[in-house]
Amino acid sequence: MDQALSSKKIIALYLSPGLLLLLALVYIPIFQTGYFGLMEWNGISQMSFVGLENYALLIRDAAFWDSAWHSLLLAVFSALSLIGYLLISLVLAGKIKGANFLRKIYLIPMLLASVAIAQLWMKIYHPTNGILNTMLMAIGISDPPAWLAEPSLALFAIFIPIIWQYAGFYILIFYAALKNIPESLVESAKIDGASAWDIAWKIKVPLIMNVIKVTIVLAVVGSLKYFDLIYVMTNGGPNGASEVMASYMYGQAFSRFDFGYASAIGFFLLVICLMITWLIRKVTVTDEDIQY
Amino acid sequence: MKKKALTFSAAALSAALIMGGCSSGEETSGTAGDSEKVVKFMHLWPTGSSKQHNMIAADIIAEYEENNPGVTVETEVLENEQYKNKIKVLSSSNDLPDVGVTWAAGYLQPFVEGELFAPLDDVLDDGLQDQFVAGTTEAYAIDDQTYGLPLELNIAPIYYNKAIFEEHGVEVPETYEEFKEVVETLEAAGVPPIALGNKDRWTGSLWYMYLADRFGGPEVLTKAINREESFEDPALEKAAEEIQWLVDANAFNKGFNGLSNEEGKSEFMNGNAAMYLMGTWELPNYTTNEDVPQEFRDSIGFFKFPEVEDGAGDIDSWVGGPGVGLFVSENSEVKDEAKEFVKFFVEKWGERSVTDAGVIPATVVDTGAVDLPEMYIDVLDELGNASNLTLFADVQMSANVAETHLNLIQSLYGNEVTPADFVKQHEEALAAE
């Protein structure tokens, strides 16, 4: 075994399947998308080269910027929701009764398929016999809104299940990070008379700052390219009121058969995600890495 | 080490075998001799999901092969979505089957522009044209050449629940004014008058199309779409106003803009809403489908979209259109045989599809000679009397304009766009093509 691992050829051989898959399924398609973005192509006939025309169109496309705004809103909401997850994790990690059980409950949405979640929430939001409106009517609101049909509400109505969907994931990450903090640090803080609040914000949170930074990137980038629930629940409607960048791109490609333009959007989306990731890393950079 | 390398290559080999096995699995039936001509036929009725369709197709193929010694039909069967994908891939590599299934108008366009489908006018001129219901082959025509022969035909009547109508003392409306009164009566009684799921948007487009037809006559929408006239026509704007009248009168079930067609339909199917405008593909649900309670099936009737006073349209003009049709590949090496086969298939299909699969064919059915539920007979008779058939607007339009149309329909129903802007934005989208 040692002999095998010391040979460069063998290492290369064993790495190559993964590398090939990664190249074939991720990097080559990315470059292809970039290439298609310079073409006018309906997916069937011959492509024709149009240079940066698709990108020029993109800059002027108000509907796209609406969807970009919705994606940005989702990113902000997801990032803010991290605060809530962090609070929950702090409580869970603070040795309360049934923490283990609660942690599993929070994780369940993670285990459901997106389409199942979408179906579930569509039932909840159903305008006449959904559980939400039935409850609202029971407490005396005679005409509760049709959540997914109101342009002003549809987007936010979908944000809730999206945030709910990922709660378990982030709580799991925070919980694991908090559990990694040595008990001795907390003990000595207690002896020094620190309150639970102080321990949480001045000791625990700074110690897991690196993890928090990663979750911010995950939440923001994940939101920017978010697609599934929106596609199933409203398909971007009514009339674009809940459209996000990824669903807009899908519509351009598979409903309008404008694969060139859709590829340009896809490539642009990749660039935005890379830039934002870099930006977040830059902004949240700390002078020193706190070690324990 | 040697052993490991051996296992690795063995694994690679078996993987290759599996892949090879997959690609040739279940694809072909029938064998080709040396002198025989082979017509490759791709369709989308797998035994699993479309058993009856598949059986009819297989029977027709067997009969054709029997009648034409020396010609073999090789079939490849894929499920709907896979079929669409594979056709796209095959057409970009110029490798289409000799005969295949296509959809009308907008779907057809890129294939015709890429010169992948053969014109079939010579097949139709052979007397076959007369067998089709008027207006069906036209949906497959681009620049006066027909590129597909339709197999299915659907029109959209308004289904209504007789029990609800009776309970609230309303009659089937004969004029649009009466229809509005029916809506008002039902609404006042707390019954949602019309079931609609407008998340899918083409569902709302049906109502708009009928109003456009009844106000402006059968040509107005079609002419606006094919650019003979402007979309900013008073009748098209009037139809949009009427849609908003219906919305404001609570004619549709609550939250329709956020509900899919299936969800909207369930309002009708569970006896909640009184009316439902939909294609005749729903007929089995009101006649033969054993999963629907007998009592409900018996209580459903249909009526034609009522006429408006002083409108240019007449009551026998329908919104509807052909479903799938057959094409012949332009680059086929056995084009003559393929055309023969398509003709044979369409004729035989017309004889069997409605009785065996409940699918109304695009060819004329002799209602006296077949044994069918009464509702089918009524619909077929209406088809025979149809004065006009307007193809679904989103099928008539190119994919890009269709999306704009569908989004505008949703805005119109949501009162987010005024009727004047509604027609103006249509005009802009159509003019930009």
XYZ file of C-alpha atoms in Angstrom:
725
model
C 0.000 0.000 0.000
C 2.812 2.389 0.958
C 4.574 1.482 -2.226
C 1.459 2.185 -4.230
C 0.927 5.585 -2.657
C 4.513 6.639 -3.232
C 4.321 6.176 -6.971
C 3.221 9.317 -8.750
C 1.750 7.286 -11.571
C -0.484 5.326 -9.275
C -1.628 8.493 -7.527
C -2.443 10.031 -10.878
C -4.310 6.897 -11.931
C -6.456 6.898 -8.829
C -7.167 10.600 -9.008
C -7.974 10.645 -12.679
C -11.566 9.275 -12.588
C -12.643 11.999 -10.182
C -10.741 14.639 -12.072
C -12.198 13.538 -15.389
C -15.711 13.571 -14.003
C -15.194 17.013 -12.519
C -13.819 18.299 -15.813
C -16.555 16.719 -17.898
C -19.445 17.656 -15.657
C -18.388 21.022 -14.255
C -15.552 22.860 -15.919
C -16.150 22.002 -19.563
C -19.869 22.925 -19.319
C -18.873 26.240 -17.703
C -16.653 27.080 -20.652
C -19.312 25.877 -23.055
C -21.855 28.146 -21.376
C -19.470 31.036 -21.845
C -19.124 30.089 -25.494
C -22.901 29.692 -26.095
C -23.379 33.081 -24.464
C -21.688 34.639 -27.487
C -24.072 32.912 -29.897
C -27.600 33.298 -31.074
C -29.033 29.813 -30.812
C -32.532 28.350 -30.454
C -31.243 24.945 -29.382
C -32.076 23.314 -32.714
C -30.794 25.209 -35.731
C -27.265 26.355 -36.443
C -25.709 28.816 -34.033
C -24.557 32.165 -35.232
C -21.899 34.268 -33.576
C -23.195 37.572 -32.199
C -20.317 38.609 -29.969
C -21.342 40.435 -26.823
C -24.844 41.247 -28.042
C -26.456 38.931 -25.486
C -24.631 40.749 -22.704
C -25.654 44.134 -24.082
C -29.251 42.893 -24.054
C -28.790 41.646 -20.504
C -27.724 45.074 -19.246
C -30.871 46.655 -20.711
C -33.286 43.868 -19.745
C -35.507 45.294 -16.991
C -37.128 41.907 -16.349
C -33.718 40.407 -15.640
C -32.812 43.159 -13.183
C -36.142 42.623 -11.419
C -35.234 38.989 -10.992
C -31.734 39.995 -9.844
C -33.313 42.267 -7.236
C -35.465 39.381 -6.002
C -32.369 37.172 -5.777
C -30.580 39.876 -3.813
C -33.539 40.162 -1.432
C -33.437 36.423 -0.909
C -29.693 36.608 -0.231
C -30.217 39.337 2.376
C -33.035 37.428 4.048
C -31.029 34.203 4.082
C -28.015 35.978 5.569
C -30.193 37.608 8.250
C -31.826 34.289 9.036
C -28.362 33.006 10.002
C -28.634 35.140 13.147
C -31.738 33.214 14.121
C -30.065 29.875 13.431
C -27.080 30.932 15.486
C -29.318 31.803 18.437
C -31.087 28.461 18.193
C -27.762 26.638 18.015
C -26.423 28.506 21.043
C -29.462 27.409 23.002
C -29.227 23.846 21.742
C -25.522 23.610 22.500
C -26.109 25.012 25.987
C -27.061 21.583 27.300
C -30.789 22.054 27.506
C -33.122 19.124 27.942
C -34.003 17.362 24.708
C -31.369 19.215 22.656
C -30.645 16.103 20.681
C -34.266 15.537 19.865
C -34.836 19.173 18.860
C -31.743 19.140 16.661
C -33.204 16.216 14.736
C -36.519 17.972 14.359
C -34.782 20.996 12.873
C -32.913 18.755 10.465
C -35.985 17.077 8.983
C -36.752 19.731 6.319
C -33.212 19.168 5.020
C -34.084 15.546 4.362
C -37.153 16.325 2.270
C -36.916 16.715 -1.475
C -37.458 20.278 -2.666
C -40.447 19.265 -4.719
C -42.072 17.655 -1.685
C -41.479 20.830 0.321
C -42.959 22.890 -2.496
C -46.053 20.696 -2.654
C -46.405 20.842 1.105
C -46.255 24.639 1.219
C -48.520 25.011 -1.780
C -51.098 23.100 0.257
C -50.447 25.339 3.250
C -50.869 28.470 1.133
C -53.921 27.213 -0.767
C -56.275 30.235 -0.949
C -59.444 28.502 0.232
C -58.628 25.239 1.982
C -54.983 25.774 2.933
C -54.151 25.433 6.611
C -52.867 29.020 6.833
C -55.987 30.683 5.465
C -58.254 28.299 7.360
C -56.527 29.393 10.559
C -56.707 33.064 9.614
C -60.409 32.711 8.905
C -60.921 30.932 12.212
C -59.478 33.899 14.076
C -61.830 36.242 12.293
C -59.998 37.471 9.208
C -62.760 37.129 6.662
C -60.787 37.572 3.477
C -57.194 36.390 3.879
C -54.981 36.935 0.823
C -54.187 34.300 -1.810
C -50.515 34.166 -0.904
C -49.031 32.833 -4.093
C -51.327 34.813 -6.408
C -50.696 38.327 -5.023
C -47.720 39.869 -6.808
C -46.752 41.806 -3.684
C -46.821 38.712 -1.456
C -45.779 35.792 -3.643
C -42.028 36.352 -3.343
C -42.054 36.648 0.441
C -44.465 33.744 0.730
C -41.818 31.588 -0.964
C -38.960 33.007 1.129
C -40.450 31.437 4.235
C -40.232 27.815 3.069
C -36.792 28.463 1.562
C -35.482 29.725 4.886
C -37.277 26.916 6.723
C -35.807 24.400 4.288
C -32.208 25.248 5.159
C -32.646 25.832 8.882
C -31.500 22.345 9.807
C -28.395 22.563 7.667
C -27.057 25.735 9.253
C -28.124 24.761 12.741
C -26.212 21.515 12.292
C -23.075 23.382 11.223
C -23.269 25.914 14.051
C -24.087 23.230 16.574
C -21.089 21.122 15.563
C -18.793 24.147 15.712
C -20.082 25.182 19.135
C -19.655 21.659 20.470
C -16.012 21.818 19.423
C -15.264 24.676 21.797
C -13.321 23.261 24.744
C -15.397 23.031 27.887
C -12.507 24.479 29.901
C -12.841 27.899 28.250
C -16.492 28.140 29.186
C -15.750 26.852 32.694
C -13.065 29.441 33.370
C -15.279 32.225 32.046
C -17.965 31.107 34.442
C -15.501 31.153 37.343
C -14.549 34.696 36.338
C -18.230 35.591 36.661
C -19.224 35.981 33.018
C -22.959 35.836 32.320
C -24.415 33.355 29.854
C -24.882 36.251 27.434
C -21.227 37.249 27.701
C -20.088 33.683 27.229
C -22.177 33.381 24.106
C -21.221 36.655 22.411
C -17.716 37.261 23.677
C -16.356 33.732 23.765
C -18.360 31.281 21.725
C -19.254 33.413 18.716
C -15.750 34.839 18.148
C -14.366 31.327 18.393
C -16.579 30.024 15.603
C -16.211 33.167 13.459
C -14.577 31.199 10.663
C -17.526 28.865 10.469
C -19.927 31.813 10.458
C -18.064 33.349 7.549
C -18.377 30.140 5.565
C -22.100 29.952 6.266
C -22.571 33.548 5.101
C -20.911 32.702 1.803
C -22.978 29.524 1.491
C -26.223 31.315 2.276
C -25.608 34.265 -0.036
C -24.303 32.296 -2.995
C -26.922 29.600 -2.488
C -29.627 32.293 -2.586
C -28.264 33.978 -5.677
C -28.510 30.778 -7.683
C -31.680 29.539 -5.976
C -34.217 27.812 -8.225
C -36.214 24.787 -7.036
C -39.053 25.975 -4.791
C -39.705 29.015 -6.948
C -39.923 26.927 -10.090
C -42.396 24.495 -8.577
C -44.496 26.857 -6.490
C -45.064 29.810 -8.832
C -42.780 29.301 -11.816
C -41.719 32.925 -11.301
C -45.262 34.238 -11.490
C -47.594 36.006 -11.312
C -45.999 37.758 -14.247
C -42.456 37.716 -12.907
C -43.353 38.815 -9.371
C -41.383 35.951 -7.846
C -38.823 35.452 -10.603
C -35.198 35.001 -9.528
C -32.127 34.922 -11.742
C -31.977 31.153 -12.114
C -35.680 30.769 -12.911
C -35.434 33.646 -15.370
C -32.530 31.908 -17.059
C -34.484 28.650 -17.214
C -37.457 30.433 -18.783
C -35.276 32.054 -21.420
C -33.760 28.702 -22.349
C -36.646 26.282 -22.136
C -39.744 28.416 -22.664
C -38.439 31.040 -25.050
C -35.841 28.756 -26.677
C -33.206 31.450 -26.525
C -30.285 29.300 -25.428
C -27.715 31.917 -26.349
C -29.221 34.558 -24.093
C -29.853 32.031 -21.324
C -26.196 30.974 -21.467
C -25.157 34.599 -21.173
C -27.347 34.932 -18.073
C -25.851 31.735 -16.666
C -22.325 32.950 -17.202
C -23.165 36.340 -15.722
C -24.655 34.576 -12.698
C -21.401 32.661 -12.224
C -19.411 35.890 -12.367
C -21.714 37.562 -9.832
C -21.425 34.606 -7.458
C -17.630 34.600 -7.696
C -17.466 38.344 -7.125
C -19.762 38.237 -4.117
C -17.857 35.332 -2.590
C -14.635 37.290 -2.964
C -16.286 40.407 -1.561
C -17.617 38.624 1.513
C -14.237 37.059 2.205
C -12.648 40.484 1.848
C -15.102 42.303 4.102
C -15.161 39.696 6.842
C -11.410 39.190 6.964
C -10.128 39.356 10.531
C -6.688 40.433 11.639
C -5.988 37.335 13.605
C -7.306 33.842 13.654
C -8.506 33.075 17.132
C -7.212 29.739 18.300
C -8.047 27.649 21.245
C -0.327 -4.508 -8.151
C -0.889 -6.612 -11.185
C -4.041 -7.988 -9.705
C -5.357 -4.509 -9.009
C -4.687 -3.348 -12.528
C -6.550 -6.374 -13.776
C -9.578 -5.646 -11.603
C -9.515 -2.073 -12.792
C -9.569 -2.997 -16.447
C -12.215 -5.604 -15.804
C -14.349 -2.956 -14.141
C -13.773 -0.575 -17.027
C -14.704 -3.263 -19.499
C -17.904 -4.181 -17.726
C -18.828 -0.529 -17.449
C -18.374 -0.190 -21.182
C -20.504 -3.271 -21.710
C -23.259 -1.921 -19.510
C -23.259 1.378 -21.352
C -23.309 -0.366 -24.690
C -26.091 -2.570 -23.453
C -28.147 0.414 -22.387
C -27.937 2.193 -25.661
C -29.120 -0.750 -27.671
C -31.706 -1.971 -25.204
C -35.366 -2.073 -26.206
C -34.761 0.252 -29.068
C -35.534 -1.742 -32.099
C -38.096 -4.188 -33.219
C -38.155 -5.853 -36.555
C -35.160 -6.864 -38.605
C -33.918 -5.712 -41.940
C -33.015 -8.025 -44.775
C -30.656 -7.091 -47.573
C -33.211 -5.957 -50.113
C -35.611 -4.526 -47.575
C -36.200 -0.873 -46.967
C -36.332 0.250 -43.373
C -38.482 3.120 -42.185
C -37.355 4.346 -38.798
C -40.290 5.559 -36.703
C -39.954 7.276 -33.357
C -43.046 7.798 -31.211
C -43.926 8.736 -27.654
C -46.433 6.161 -26.511
C -44.613 3.700 -24.267
C -46.583 0.673 -23.130
C -46.397 1.830 -19.523
C -48.059 5.221 -19.702
C -49.974 5.049 -22.999
C -50.937 1.440 -23.350
C -53.820 1.920 -25.767
C -51.897 4.330 -27.970
C -49.000 1.919 -28.099
C -51.225 -0.991 -29.065
C -52.941 0.906 -31.844
C -49.572 2.021 -33.210
C -48.180 -1.511 -33.093
C -51.248 -2.893 -34.877
C -51.059 -0.263 -37.582
C -47.364 -0.944 -38.129
C -47.957 -4.698 -38.382
C -50.740 -4.140 -40.877
C -48.591 -1.776 -42.923
C -45.706 -4.232 -43.060
C -48.090 -6.958 -44.170
C -49.464 -4.795 -46.970
C -46.039 -3.648 -48.072
C -43.666 -6.568 -48.366
C -40.100 -5.359 -48.543
C -40.629 -2.490 -46.131
C -39.900 -2.816 -42.445
C -40.827 -0.262 -39.831
C -38.334 0.042 -37.018
C -39.789 1.750 -33.958
C -38.153 3.555 -31.130
C -40.378 4.482 -28.202
C -39.602 7.200 -25.689
C -41.602 8.918 -23.006
C -42.778 12.481 -23.780
C -39.994 14.587 -22.213
C -37.241 12.194 -23.251
C -38.712 12.202 -26.710
C -38.531 15.979 -26.957
C -34.931 15.971 -25.766
C -33.829 13.227 -28.102
C -35.442 14.880 -31.113
C -33.482 18.030 -30.316
C -30.204 16.167 -30.076
C -30.891 14.148 -33.233
C -31.805 17.243 -35.210
C -28.636 19.078 -34.254
C -26.647 16.100 -35.561
C -28.915 15.807 -38.605
C -29.928 12.295 -37.678
C -33.724 12.442 -37.361
C -35.782 9.268 -37.792
C -37.628 8.899 -41.118
C -40.963 9.386 -39.393
C -41.574 10.943 -36.007
C -44.028 12.795 -33.824
C -44.162 16.586 -33.735
C -46.299 19.381 -32.346
C -47.932 22.177 -34.334
C -47.070 25.736 -35.320
C -44.550 27.333 -32.946
C -42.839 24.033 -32.087
C -42.511 23.165 -35.744
C -40.990 26.435 -36.851
C -37.293 25.904 -36.025
C -37.335 22.453 -37.631
C -38.833 23.856 -40.804
C -36.409 26.769 -40.839
C -33.568 24.281 -40.447
C -35.024 22.326 -43.419
C -35.291 19.156 -41.368
C -38.936 18.287 -42.072
C -40.276 17.400 -45.516
C -43.351 19.179 -46.935
C -46.260 16.745 -47.071
C -48.573 18.571 -49.465
C -48.181 15.839 -52.089
C -49.492 13.310 -49.558
C -52.475 15.516 -48.741
C -53.320 16.252 -52.379
C -53.969 12.573 -52.878
C -57.444 12.997 -51.376
C -56.252 12.726 -47.810
C -56.926 16.426 -47.185
C -60.690 15.863 -47.310
C -60.538 13.381 -44.492
C -59.173 15.961 -42.051
C -61.398 18.283 -40.055
C -61.061 21.774 -41.508
C -58.370 23.847 -39.847
C -56.319 20.969 -38.473
C -53.614 20.520 -41.093
C -53.304 24.307 -41.346
C -51.795 24.310 -37.873
C -48.884 22.376 -39.328
C -48.455 24.688 -42.310
C -45.696 27.250 -42.611
C -45.615 29.481 -45.707
C -48.418 27.445 -47.327
C -46.552 24.148 -47.027
C -47.764 21.476 -44.610
C -45.050 19.778 -42.591
C -47.048 17.498 -40.333
C -50.195 15.392 -40.362
C -52.166 15.792 -37.127
C -53.337 12.746 -35.178
C -55.340 14.367 -32.416
C -57.845 17.172 -32.219
C -59.235 18.967 -29.224
C -61.744 21.745 -28.846
C -62.584 23.582 -25.667
C -66.215 23.640 -24.508
C -67.396 25.011 -21.179
C -68.221 22.062 -18.930
C -70.802 22.766 -16.287
C -72.210 21.066 -13.260
C -75.922 20.484 -13.901
C -76.630 19.897 -10.227
C -75.228 23.295 -9.227
C -77.061 25.018 -12.080
C -80.321 23.402 -11.027
C -79.859 24.167 -7.349
C -79.453 27.866 -8.072
C -82.098 27.988 -10.753
C -79.873 29.043 -13.614
C -80.053 27.834 -17.206
C -77.342 27.227 -19.750
C -76.651 30.739 -21.109
C -77.161 31.379 -24.775
C -75.819 34.888 -24.926
C -72.855 36.425 -23.184
C -75.196 38.753 -21.268
C -76.991 35.705 -19.885
C -73.648 34.166 -19.078
C -72.749 37.219 -17.006
C -76.056 36.921 -15.171
C -75.312 33.285 -14.403
C -71.943 34.352 -13.018
C -73.546 37.018 -10.849
C -76.266 34.694 -9.543
C -73.809 31.962 -8.617
C -71.371 34.420 -7.076
C -74.115 35.952 -4.949
C -75.022 32.470 -3.741
C -71.422 31.857 -2.650
C -70.597 29.363 -5.384
C -67.365 30.019 -7.280
C -68.801 30.284 -10.812
C -65.703 29.245 -12.770
C -62.826 26.925 -11.900
C -59.511 28.293 -13.164
C -55.872 27.535 -12.439
C -54.031 30.419 -14.029
C -50.526 29.681 -12.808
C -50.223 27.711 -16.039
C -51.461 30.805 -17.898
C -52.687 29.073 -21.094
C -55.791 28.234 -19.092
C -56.626 31.926 -18.781
C -55.678 32.446 -22.388
C -58.579 30.164 -23.431
C -61.147 32.559 -21.958
C -59.463 35.522 -23.582
C -59.333 33.786 -26.950
C -63.041 32.997 -26.891
C -63.961 36.571 -25.983
C -61.707 37.866 -28.772
C -63.401 35.486 -31.183
C -66.936 36.376 -30.120
C -66.302 40.125 -30.263
C -64.005 40.358 -33.253
C -64.768 37.275 -35.303
C -62.663 34.200 -36.013
C -59.901 36.008 -37.880
C -59.025 38.890 -35.605
C -56.606 37.123 -33.263
C -55.011 34.976 -35.947
C -54.460 37.974 -38.206
C -52.903 39.937 -35.380
C -50.540 37.060 -34.657
C -49.489 36.481 -38.243
C -48.999 40.239 -38.657
C -51.663 40.907 -41.258
C -53.222 43.316 -38.808
C -52.372 45.094 -35.600
C -53.015 43.585 -32.196
C -54.315 46.983 -31.105
C -57.749 46.101 -32.387
C -60.856 47.398 -30.546
C -62.228 43.841 -30.298
C -59.019 42.523 -28.738
C -59.060 45.360 -26.239
C -62.770 44.812 -25.518
C -62.084 41.138 -24.814
C -59.408 42.153 -22.311
C -61.891 44.501 -20.622
C -64.404 41.682 -20.324
C -61.797 39.452 -18.675
C -61.292 42.127 -16.046
C -65.050 42.469 -15.635
C -65.200 38.738 -14.870
C -62.280 39.038 -12.450
C -63.913 41.958 -10.656
C -67.189 40.035 -10.486
C -65.327 37.198 -8.697
C -66.198 34.864 -11.547
C -63.130 32.706 -10.908
C -62.228 30.729 -7.815
C -60.114 32.547 -5.284
C -56.361 32.790 -5.826
C -56.543 31.394 -9.361
C -53.349 33.165 -10.432
C -51.365 31.094 -7.960
C -53.033 27.761 -8.711
C -52.002 25.260 -11.349
C -54.515 23.914 -13.825
C -54.755 20.712 -11.791
C -55.511 22.657 -8.614
C -58.040 24.825 -10.423
C -59.613 21.769 -11.967
C -60.058 20.130 -8.588
C -62.451 22.969 -7.657
C -64.666 21.718 -10.470
C -64.046 18.022 -9.920
C -65.024 18.169 -6.258
C -68.292 19.863 -7.114
C -67.299 23.230 -5.715
C -67.167 25.421 -8.812
C -69.926 25.408 -11.402
C -68.076 25.782 -14.736
C -64.764 24.834 -16.271
C -63.450 25.740 -19.714
C -61.040 23.088 -20.941
C -60.058 20.925 -23.904
C -61.910 17.761 -24.833
C -59.016 15.700 -23.463
C -61.014 15.988 -20.215
C -63.913 13.961 -21.665
C -62.886 10.619 -20.114
C -63.228 12.252 -16.673
C -66.904 12.892 -17.383
C -67.657 9.651 -19.207
C -65.522 6.551 -18.881
C -63.034 7.197 -16.061
C -63.998 4.814 -13.254
C -61.921 6.763 -10.730
C -64.420 9.618 -10.872
C -67.699 8.960 -9.010
C -70.533 7.974 -11.353
C -72.819 10.572 -9.818
C -70.393 13.369 -10.663
C -69.822 12.118 -14.203
C -73.575 12.046 -14.792
C -74.019 15.596 -13.578
C -71.614 17.143 -16.076
C -72.694 18.665 -19.356
C -71.087 21.101 -21.717
C -72.134 24.172 -23.661
C -70.606 26.316 -26.356
C -69.082 29.653 -25.433
C -72.044 32.039 -25.767
C -72.333 34.691 -28.439
C -72.125 38.400 -27.723
C -74.699 40.794 -29.074
C -73.470 42.606 -32.196
C -70.248 40.610 -32.043
C -68.629 39.386 -35.234
C -68.093 35.837 -34.009
C -70.584 32.978 -34.076
C -71.283 30.276 -31.562
C -69.924 27.449 -33.708
C -66.435 28.873 -33.791
C -64.146 26.944 -31.458
C -60.855 27.438 -29.728
C -58.827 24.302 -29.880
C -56.383 22.584 -32.089
C -54.550 19.486 -33.043
C -52.241 17.828 -30.547
C -49.401 15.739 -31.882
C -48.859 14.978 -35.568
C -46.454 13.014 -37.725
C -43.544 14.423 -39.691
C -41.308 12.952 -42.381
C -37.625 13.798 -42.268
C -36.365 15.893 -45.195
C -33.101 13.956 -45.271
C -34.715 10.533 -45.142
C -33.336 7.977 -47.574
C -36.704 6.273 -47.824
C -38.830 9.374 -48.152
C -41.423 7.818 -50.456
C -41.989 4.868 -48.170
C -42.049 7.165 -45.167
C -44.750 9.294 -46.761
C -46.743 6.177 -47.652
C -46.462 5.016 -44.082
C -47.530 8.372 -42.619
C -50.600 8.412 -44.824
C -51.522 4.863 -43.882
C -50.956 5.572 -40.212
C -53.127 8.678 -40.151
C -56.020 6.909 -41.853
C -55.931 3.852 -39.615
C -55.413 5.971 -36.523
C -58.539 7.942 -37.371
C -60.563 4.730 -37.452
C -59.445 3.467 -34.093
C -58.185 6.169 -31.731
C -61.504 7.428 -30.415
C -63.058 4.051 -29.704
C -59.886 2.388 -28.426
C -58.138 5.217 -26.617
C -60.709 7.985 -26.189
C -58.593 10.289 -28.325
C -60.469 12.382 -30.863
C -58.561 12.097 -34.140
C -57.974 15.010 -36.505
C -59.739 13.075 -39.238
C -63.526 13.046 -39.514
C -65.194 10.319 -37.438
C -68.407 8.721 -38.634
C -70.435 8.970 -35.426
C -73.111 6.644 -36.745
C -70.680 3.781 -37.061
C -68.988 3.849 -33.661
C -70.133 2.973 -30.178
C -69.243 5.856 -27.865
C -70.503 7.612 -24.713
C -73.070 10.260 -25.556
C -70.832 13.158 -24.634
C -68.277 12.016 -27.200
C -70.948 11.806 -29.867
C -72.133 15.319 -28.989
C -68.622 16.727 -29.161
C -67.936 14.972 -32.453
C -71.174 16.337 -33.874
C -70.187 19.820 -32.756
C -66.859 19.327 -34.483
C -68.688 18.406 -37.649
C -70.686 21.647 -37.441
C -67.745 23.829 -36.471
C -67.550 27.016 -38.512
C -63.999 27.740 -37.466
C -61.213 26.387 -35.317
C -58.783 28.862 -33.776
C -55.532 27.288 -32.684
C -54.450 27.955 -29.076
C -52.769 31.359 -29.106
C -49.601 30.209 -27.365
C -49.194 27.447 -29.950
C -49.740 29.863 -32.831
C -47.103 32.258 -31.570
C -43.371 31.678 -31.604
C -41.992 30.497 -28.280
C -40.737 33.943 -27.370
C -43.948 35.862 -28.099
C -45.987 33.070 -26.508
C -44.169 33.640 -23.216
C -44.915 37.352 -23.390
C -48.561 36.612 -24.189
C -48.877 34.173 -21.288
C -47.279 36.594 -18.831
C -49.578 39.358 -20.014
C -52.572 37.074 -19.565
C -51.576 36.538 -15.967
C -51.159 40.292 -15.438
C -54.514 40.968 -17.061
C -56.253 38.560 -14.708
C -54.333 40.059 -11.806
C -55.514 43.580 -12.775
C -51.874 44.610 -13.102
C -52.154 45.781 -16.676
C -54.873 47.842 -18.335
C -56.610 46.441 -21.412
C -55.032 49.212 -23.491
C -51.534 48.339 -22.309
C -52.314 44.650 -22.691
C -52.890 44.988 -26.435
C -50.100 47.530 -26.816
C -47.520 45.220 -25.269
C -48.719 42.347 -27.440
C -48.316 44.533 -30.486
C -44.779 45.487 -29.454
C -43.740 41.876 -28.844
C -45.211 40.710 -32.152
C -43.691 43.605 -34.065
C -40.252 42.890 -32.623
C -40.180 39.364 -34.054
